[in-house]
PDB file of C-alpha atoms in Angstrom:
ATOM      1  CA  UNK A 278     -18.005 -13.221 -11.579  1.00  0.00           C
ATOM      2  CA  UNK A 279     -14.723 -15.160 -11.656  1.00  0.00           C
ATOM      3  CA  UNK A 280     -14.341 -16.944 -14.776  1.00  0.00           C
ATOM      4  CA  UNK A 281     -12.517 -20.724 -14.806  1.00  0.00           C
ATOM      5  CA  UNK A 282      -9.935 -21.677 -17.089  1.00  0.00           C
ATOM      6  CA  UNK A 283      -7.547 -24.287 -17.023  1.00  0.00           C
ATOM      7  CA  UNK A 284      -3.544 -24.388 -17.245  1.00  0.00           C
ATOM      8  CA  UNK A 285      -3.835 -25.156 -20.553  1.00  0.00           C
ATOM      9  CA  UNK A 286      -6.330 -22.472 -21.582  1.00  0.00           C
ATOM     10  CA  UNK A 287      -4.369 -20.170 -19.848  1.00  0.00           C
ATOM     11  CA  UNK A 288      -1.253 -21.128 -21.910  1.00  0.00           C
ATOM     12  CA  UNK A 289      -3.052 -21.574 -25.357  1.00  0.00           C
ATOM     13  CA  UNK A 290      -4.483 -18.126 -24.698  1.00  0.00           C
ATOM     14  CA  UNK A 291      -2.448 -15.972 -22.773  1.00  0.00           C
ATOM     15  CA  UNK A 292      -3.022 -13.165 -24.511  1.00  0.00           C
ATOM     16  CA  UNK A 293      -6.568 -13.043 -24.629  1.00  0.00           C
ATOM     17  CA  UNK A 294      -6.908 -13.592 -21.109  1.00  0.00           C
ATOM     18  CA  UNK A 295      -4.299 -11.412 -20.346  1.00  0.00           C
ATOM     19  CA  UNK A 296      -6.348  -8.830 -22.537  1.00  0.00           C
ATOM     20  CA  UNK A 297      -9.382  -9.605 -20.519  1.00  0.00           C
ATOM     21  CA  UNK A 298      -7.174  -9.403 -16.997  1.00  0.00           C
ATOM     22  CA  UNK A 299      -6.083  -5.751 -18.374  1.00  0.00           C
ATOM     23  CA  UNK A 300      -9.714  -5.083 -18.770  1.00  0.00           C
ATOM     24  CA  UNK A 301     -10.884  -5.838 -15.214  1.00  0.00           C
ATOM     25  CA  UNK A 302     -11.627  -9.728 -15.495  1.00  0.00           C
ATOM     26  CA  UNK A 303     -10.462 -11.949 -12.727  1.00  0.00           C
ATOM     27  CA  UNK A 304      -9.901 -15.508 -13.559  1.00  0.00           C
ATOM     28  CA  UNK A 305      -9.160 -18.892 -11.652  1.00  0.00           C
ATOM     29  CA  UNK A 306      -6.396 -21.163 -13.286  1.00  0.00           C
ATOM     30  CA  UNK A 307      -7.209 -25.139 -12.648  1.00  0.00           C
ATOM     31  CA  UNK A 308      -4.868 -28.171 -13.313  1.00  0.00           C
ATOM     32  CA  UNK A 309      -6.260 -31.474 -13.354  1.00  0.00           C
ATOM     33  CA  UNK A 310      -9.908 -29.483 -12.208  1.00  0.00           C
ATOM     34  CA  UNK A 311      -8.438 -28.023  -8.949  1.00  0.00           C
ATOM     35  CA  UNK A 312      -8.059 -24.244  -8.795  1.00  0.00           C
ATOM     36  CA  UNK A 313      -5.325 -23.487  -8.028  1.00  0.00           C
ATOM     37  CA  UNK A 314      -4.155 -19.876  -8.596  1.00  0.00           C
ATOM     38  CA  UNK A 315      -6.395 -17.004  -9.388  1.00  0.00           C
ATOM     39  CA  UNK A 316      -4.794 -13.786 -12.149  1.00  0.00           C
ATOM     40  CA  UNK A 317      -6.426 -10.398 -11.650  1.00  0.00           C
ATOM     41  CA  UNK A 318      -5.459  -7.176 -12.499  1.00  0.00           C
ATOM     42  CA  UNK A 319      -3.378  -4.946 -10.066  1.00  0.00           C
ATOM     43  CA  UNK A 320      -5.223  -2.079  -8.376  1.00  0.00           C
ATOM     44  CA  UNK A 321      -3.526   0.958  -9.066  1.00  0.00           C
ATOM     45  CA  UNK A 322      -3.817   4.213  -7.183  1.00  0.00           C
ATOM     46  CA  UNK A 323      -4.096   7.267  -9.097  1.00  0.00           C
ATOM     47  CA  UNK A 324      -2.041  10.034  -8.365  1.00  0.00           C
ATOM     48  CA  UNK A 325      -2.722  12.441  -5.813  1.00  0.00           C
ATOM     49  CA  UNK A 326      -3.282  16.455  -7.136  1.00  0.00           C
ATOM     50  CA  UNK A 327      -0.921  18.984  -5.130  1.00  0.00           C
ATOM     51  CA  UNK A 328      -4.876  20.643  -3.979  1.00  0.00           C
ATOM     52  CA  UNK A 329      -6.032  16.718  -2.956  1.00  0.00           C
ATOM     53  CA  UNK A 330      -3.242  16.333  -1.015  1.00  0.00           C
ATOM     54  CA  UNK A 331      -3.226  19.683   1.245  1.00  0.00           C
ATOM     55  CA  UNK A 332      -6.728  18.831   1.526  1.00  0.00           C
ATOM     56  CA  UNK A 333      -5.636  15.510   3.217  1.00  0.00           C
ATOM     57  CA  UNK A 334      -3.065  16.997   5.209  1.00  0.00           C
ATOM     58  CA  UNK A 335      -5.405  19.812   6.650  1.00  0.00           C
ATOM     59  CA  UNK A 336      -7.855  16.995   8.175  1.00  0.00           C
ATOM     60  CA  UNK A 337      -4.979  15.289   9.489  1.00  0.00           C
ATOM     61  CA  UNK A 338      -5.266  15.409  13.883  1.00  0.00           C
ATOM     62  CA  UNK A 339      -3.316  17.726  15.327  1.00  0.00           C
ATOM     63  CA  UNK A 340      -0.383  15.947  17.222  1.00  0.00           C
ATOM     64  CA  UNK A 341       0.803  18.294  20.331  1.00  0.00           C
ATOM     65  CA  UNK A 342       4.724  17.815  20.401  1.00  0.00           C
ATOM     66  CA  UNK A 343       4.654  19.061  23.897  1.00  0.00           C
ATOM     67  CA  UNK A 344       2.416  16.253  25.206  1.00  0.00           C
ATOM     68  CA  UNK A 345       3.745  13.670  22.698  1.00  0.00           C
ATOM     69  CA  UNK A 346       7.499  13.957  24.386  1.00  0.00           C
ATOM     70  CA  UNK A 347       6.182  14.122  27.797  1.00  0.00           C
ATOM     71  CA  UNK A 348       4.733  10.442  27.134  1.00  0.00           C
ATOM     72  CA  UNK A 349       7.604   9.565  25.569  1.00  0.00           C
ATOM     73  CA  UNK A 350       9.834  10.518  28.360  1.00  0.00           C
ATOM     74  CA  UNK A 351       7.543   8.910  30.619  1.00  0.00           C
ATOM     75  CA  UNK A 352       7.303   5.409  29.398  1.00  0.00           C
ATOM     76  CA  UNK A 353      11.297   5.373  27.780  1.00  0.00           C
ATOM     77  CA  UNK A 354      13.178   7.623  30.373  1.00  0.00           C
ATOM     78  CA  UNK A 355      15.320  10.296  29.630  1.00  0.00           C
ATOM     79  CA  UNK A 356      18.362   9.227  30.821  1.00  0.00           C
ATOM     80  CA  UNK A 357      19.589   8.251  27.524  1.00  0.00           C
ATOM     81  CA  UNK A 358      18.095  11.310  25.296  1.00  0.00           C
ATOM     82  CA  UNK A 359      20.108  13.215  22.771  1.00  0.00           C
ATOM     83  CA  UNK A 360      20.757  16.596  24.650  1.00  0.00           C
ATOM     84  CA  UNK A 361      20.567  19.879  22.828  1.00  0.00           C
ATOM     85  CA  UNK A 362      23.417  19.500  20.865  1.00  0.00           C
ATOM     86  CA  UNK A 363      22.104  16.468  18.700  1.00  0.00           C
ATOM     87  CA  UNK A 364      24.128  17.068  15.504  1.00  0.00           C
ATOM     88  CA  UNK A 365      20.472  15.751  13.738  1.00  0.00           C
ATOM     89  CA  UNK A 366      18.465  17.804  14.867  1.00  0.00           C
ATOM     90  CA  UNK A 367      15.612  19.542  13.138  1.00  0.00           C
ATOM     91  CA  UNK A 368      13.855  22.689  14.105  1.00  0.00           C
ATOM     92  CA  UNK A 369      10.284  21.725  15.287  1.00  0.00           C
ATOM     93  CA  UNK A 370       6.960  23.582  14.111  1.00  0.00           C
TER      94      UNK A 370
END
């Protein structure tokens, strides 16, 4: 549950509540009894392991490059595609 505090609390006691933010509490800020702001902690994401993220990249769909340019060239043209000599190219896999 959100706890209320006002502007002034918030000022008088900024540490505290930023102690309690740091710690997973959300609070509402009021002035003159209308909330107006709400301070709660930032949701981090942990890192990823080198294993977690193969893991993720194995389930990923497999995308067929074949069919992929086909629809490409189908709803863009290809009367304005880099030919073979594209100086940034990449070898495809």
């Amino acid at each position: 549950m959100d706890d209320v505090i006002s502007q002034r609390e918030l000022r008088n006691n900024s540490a505290a509540v930023m102690d309690a933010v740091e710690n997973g509490e959300t609070f509402r800020i009021t002035r003159n009894g209308v909330e107006v702001a709400e301070l709660r902690p930032i949701t981090r994401r942990r890192k990823l392991s080198a294993e977690e993220l193969v893991t993720r990249h194995r389930r990923l769909a497999h995308v067929d490059a074949a069919a992929m340019r086909a629809d490409a060239d189908a709803f863009f043209g290809t009367e304005d595609r880099v030919g073979e000599d594209d100086p940034w190219s990449r070898p495809r896999g």
